Amino acid sequence: MLERTEKNSRAAQQELKSLRDRIVRLEEQKKEIAEDIKETYAEAKGRGYDTKALRQVVKREMETAAEAEKRRETEAITELYLANLGMLDGTPLGDAARERVVKAEEQDKGDDDAPPPSGEKRGIFTAEEIDEARSRGASDSREGRRIIDNPFMAGDPRRAAWDEGHCQERGSDGMDIPDSWRRKSKAVAPPEKDVQP
Amino acid sequence: MLERTEKNSRAAQQELKSLRDRIVRLEEQKKEIAEDIKETYAEAKGRGYDTKALRQVVKREMETAAEAEKRRETEAITELYLANLGMLDGTPLGDAARERVVKAEEQDKGDDDAPPPSGEKRGIFTAEEIDEARSRGASDSREGRRIIDNPFMAGDPRRAAWDEGHCQERGSDGMDIPDSWRRKSKAVAPPEKDVQP
Amino acid sequence: MLERTEKNSRAAQQELKSLRDRIVRLEEQKKEIAEDIKETYAEAKGRGYDTKALRQVVKREMETAAEAEKRRETEAITELYLANLGMLDGTPLGDAARERVVKAEEQDKGDDDAPPPSGEKRGIFTAEEIDEARSRGASDSREGRRIIDNPFMAGDPRRAAWDEGHCQERGSDGMDIPDSWRRKSKAVAPPEKDVQP
Amino acid sequence: MLERTEKNSRAAQQELKSLRDRIVRLEEQKKEIAEDIKETYAEAKGRGYDTKALRQVVKREMETAAEAEKRRETEAITELYLANLGMLDGTPLGDAARERVVKAEEQDKGDDDAPPPSGEKRGIFTAEEIDEARSRGASDSREGRRIIDNPFMAGDPRRAAWDEGHCQERGSDGMDIPDSWRRKSKAVAPPEKDVQP
DNA sequence: AATGCTCCAGCTGAGC
DNA sequence: GCTCAGCTGGAGCATT
């Protein structure tokens, strides 16, 4: 019996020890990688990037399609709530929020499955058209147009593409990152909470 | 000495006990309020509100001016990063991001303190003009204009005010909250990650 | 229709606004109380208390009976794991862990429902006996016995009561809290990880 | 100039993109490892281990010497607070807490650097003596002694070693882990909060 | 004093 | 329906 007991005890103990060691090793690897990530952010900060913004970018890049959709939905609803409460303070509704309202209105008016009313062709642009808008943004940038001169209307998917093209074309002096990429670059006086009385 | 010791011991103990009880009482109050908050969110959810969006709204409402400014700055930089990486996926730059770029460009071109180039009067609208835009949004809504017909250009502060006016005017059937305020109202097929090739 | 729409819109908006304000108000109250708690801890720290330990005390005080039981169970199992892995480093098993092992052994030996073997009467002490142990701890303290001279054996519930009596009796000089209540009081050289080769 | 601008822009963009991708890759690795850890815990749970206790064990194993010392100090102070508030509920003071009190008392009595009073030799056991205690725990276990029969007094460092030896010797039936290692094994009736009136 | 990091608790979503 | 694990957000702590 002594033999049996000893052996079984050892078995359970060995198993426990093995589990512990496996986890410890994995945790150490995880910790190392976390270190690397932290270092990378530190390096980015040293070069003038806004780490908070960078974190957001990373988050977005890692989103699945479903998560992105969910996020966009929440953002749109948030904007609608803000608009209804008069809290937009300067930032107009994004396209998703507008679209949401339009869709709700259409359904409201009856389920007669009415096609998009006017002659617009909302959301049905080909990849070529989108790309063309991006190229045009780039060339407009080269020709000195400013980012606020985006020719596409709100709600037009080419609007974002033009922005991308323009941004990707814009330059900077030397190796430096653009001023607009930095924090506090202009740190204007903190605005009063309510501009509109 | 026994007396002294006992007395002092009691003093320290009483103090510790008092501190403990004070904190426990406060923690209990805090817990109660947290309960109330949770209940309120549950109620909101029951009535069809998106609690996640509602939480955002609450957060914004509680922001100080400085915090709001900081948030807007980070948001703008994030958008610029996304634009430069071609990750805007449909959501064009907001006004703050555009403004940021323009400011950086101006400084770039030389500190000749150039005034806002064209005839625009960016950012210098009176409260009256802003209010007028809000009223116009409301009346446009009554006249059947849609939220995507906002007449003000991107970058114009009246754009947001018009949106507010329009939203605040829009109605719903019965006591119900508008469809656009609900989650999953249209839950379209989750889009592929890259629309633009 | 305009009337109806307007009215309903207002209703939904009012509801949203009301929800928001209710939550904001509650959150503000919560924040205030959190402030008070923080201040209390700061005060305690100022008087020499170890806030981390104090937090633990508060946590325990707020535990429900079920939570306390669960915690004790987890603690006991943790100790057993540590013992089996040779990681006890100086802290012997607590009574709960010993009891756990004994119970398991008994069941192991057969479900003959054997009564506690020897003449001990584990766990069946009256409140009076417990109180007596506490009083004895107090008087032993007055008579100069030291806290390490607890006469009750490990596993005896009176052991903890004697400790309580002794501690509650011990004094300090002046208004000051005892040295043993402070952090770093003796900060001995950080021990090497493995005392036992 | 166009060339310059384009090139520099590209440089900054490439840098940003590179930073983003580096972080994304690291985050993915981290996520994978986190998966592995989770799986390991799940496996442990499946075999009857208490994952919460296992987590604690892992935490301890990963502690540095300094962190361990700090933890022990906080634990000791917590116990002293509990004792003084009459909240020990059954768990007597651990050795560290006792030692702490004794040290404070000694200093109190004057810095005459008094040697440990009685004939004890606290804390000055050789590694051999400690190991001997461990072996004795193991053999005592084989001879049928129970874990509550630890012959070393509270405060004696050999006490923990004996416990380790005993635990490491104890067996179990078949491959199974001991009952005492499982949760809810005995789930006694949740005790009333105050046993002592 | 302000910032960044780490830890913890509380909330959310899944799963029996 | 309740529990439970995962996760996000906030709070404390250390640091500069």
GROMACS .gro file of C-alpha atoms in nm, chain D residues 9-99:
model
   91
  600SER     CA    1   0.546   6.191  -4.678
  601ARG     CA    2   0.609   5.836  -4.777
  602ALA     CA    3   0.882   5.811  -4.518
  603ALA     CA    4   0.659   5.923  -4.233
  604GLN     CA    5   0.377   5.707  -4.355
  605GLN     CA    6   0.597   5.408  -4.388
  606GLU     CA    7   0.723   5.460  -4.039
  607LEU     CA    8   0.372   5.483  -3.901
  608LYS     CA    9   0.267   5.178  -4.092
  609SER     CA   10   0.568   4.990  -3.973
  610LEU     CA   11   0.500   5.080  -3.612
  611ARG     CA   12   0.139   4.977  -3.647
  612ASP     CA   13   0.224   4.645  -3.805
  613ARG     CA   14   0.491   4.568  -3.551
  614ILE     CA   15   0.249   4.624  -3.268
  615VAL     CA   16  -0.029   4.433  -3.437
  616ARG     CA   17   0.197   4.136  -3.485
  617LEU     CA   18   0.311   4.143  -3.124
  618GLU     CA   19  -0.046   4.178  -3.004
  619GLU     CA   20  -0.141   3.875  -3.205
  620GLN     CA   21   0.137   3.673  -3.053
  621LYS     CA   22   0.030   3.787  -2.712
  622LYS     CA   23  -0.325   3.687  -2.785
  623GLU     CA   24  -0.215   3.341  -2.893
  624ILE     CA   25  -0.024   3.286  -2.573
  625ALA     CA   26  -0.317   3.411  -2.372
  626GLU     CA   27  -0.523   3.148  -2.551
  627ASP     CA   28  -0.276   2.880  -2.449
  628ILE     CA   29  -0.288   2.991  -2.089
  629LYS     CA   30  -0.662   2.986  -2.090
  630GLU     CA   31  -0.663   2.638  -2.236
  631THR     CA   32  -0.423   2.516  -1.973
  632TYR     CA   33  -0.645   2.643  -1.696
  633ALA     CA   34  -0.943   2.482  -1.862
  634GLU     CA   35  -0.758   2.155  -1.876
  635ALA     CA   36  -0.664   2.185  -1.509
  636LYS     CA   37  -1.025   2.254  -1.424
  637GLY     CA   38  -1.129   1.950  -1.619
  638ARG     CA   39  -0.899   1.739  -1.409
  639GLY     CA   40  -1.048   1.865  -1.088
  640TYR     CA   41  -0.808   2.138  -0.986
  641ASP     CA   42  -0.928   2.462  -0.839
  642THR     CA   43  -0.825   2.717  -1.095
  643LYS     CA   44  -0.849   3.008  -0.857
  644ALA     CA   45  -0.602   2.841  -0.622
  645LEU     CA   46  -0.385   2.747  -0.916
  646ARG     CA   47  -0.375   3.106  -1.025
  647GLN     CA   48  -0.252   3.205  -0.682
  648VAL     CA   49   0.018   2.942  -0.698
  649VAL     CA   50   0.133   3.073  -1.034
  650LYS     CA   51   0.136   3.425  -0.899
  651ARG     CA   52   0.353   3.322  -0.608
  652GLU     CA   53   0.590   3.133  -0.828
  653MET     CA   54   0.640   3.442  -1.039
  654GLU     CA   55   0.700   3.674  -0.746
  655THR     CA   56   1.041   3.826  -0.699
  656ALA     CA   57   1.195   3.808  -0.353
  657ALA     CA   58   1.114   4.171  -0.287
  658GLU     CA   59   0.752   4.131  -0.390
  659ALA     CA   60   0.718   3.823  -0.172
  660GLU     CA   61   0.854   4.010   0.125
  661LYS     CA   62   0.614   4.293   0.067
  662ARG     CA   63   0.322   4.056   0.038
  663ARG     CA   64   0.414   3.883   0.361
  664GLU     CA   65   0.440   4.214   0.539
  665THR     CA   66   0.099   4.324   0.422
  666GLU     CA   67  -0.051   3.991   0.518
  667ALA     CA   68   0.096   4.014   0.864
  668ILE     CA   69  -0.032   4.366   0.920
  669THR     CA   70  -0.373   4.267   0.790
  670GLU     CA   71  -0.389   3.987   1.044
  671LEU     CA   72  -0.293   4.222   1.324
  672TYR     CA   73  -0.566   4.464   1.226
  673LEU     CA   74  -0.816   4.181   1.211
  674ALA     CA   75  -0.708   4.053   1.552
  675ASN     CA   76  -0.743   4.396   1.705
  676LEU     CA   77  -1.087   4.434   1.558
  677GLY     CA   78  -1.197   4.089   1.669
  678MET     CA   79  -1.242   3.977   1.311
  679LEU     CA   80  -1.010   3.678   1.303
  680ASP     CA   81  -1.305   3.442   1.292
  681GLY     CA   82  -1.129   3.118   1.348
  682THR     CA   83  -0.803   3.173   1.167
  683PRO     CA   84  -0.531   3.240   1.420
  684LEU     CA   85  -0.244   3.475   1.353
  685GLY     CA   86   0.027   3.346   1.127
  686ASP     CA   87   0.387   3.333   1.236
  687ALA     CA   88   0.483   3.650   1.055
  688ALA     CA   89   0.226   3.850   1.248
  689ARG     CA   90   0.341   3.705   1.578
  690GLU     CA   91   0.699   3.781   1.497
   0.00000   0.00000   0.00000
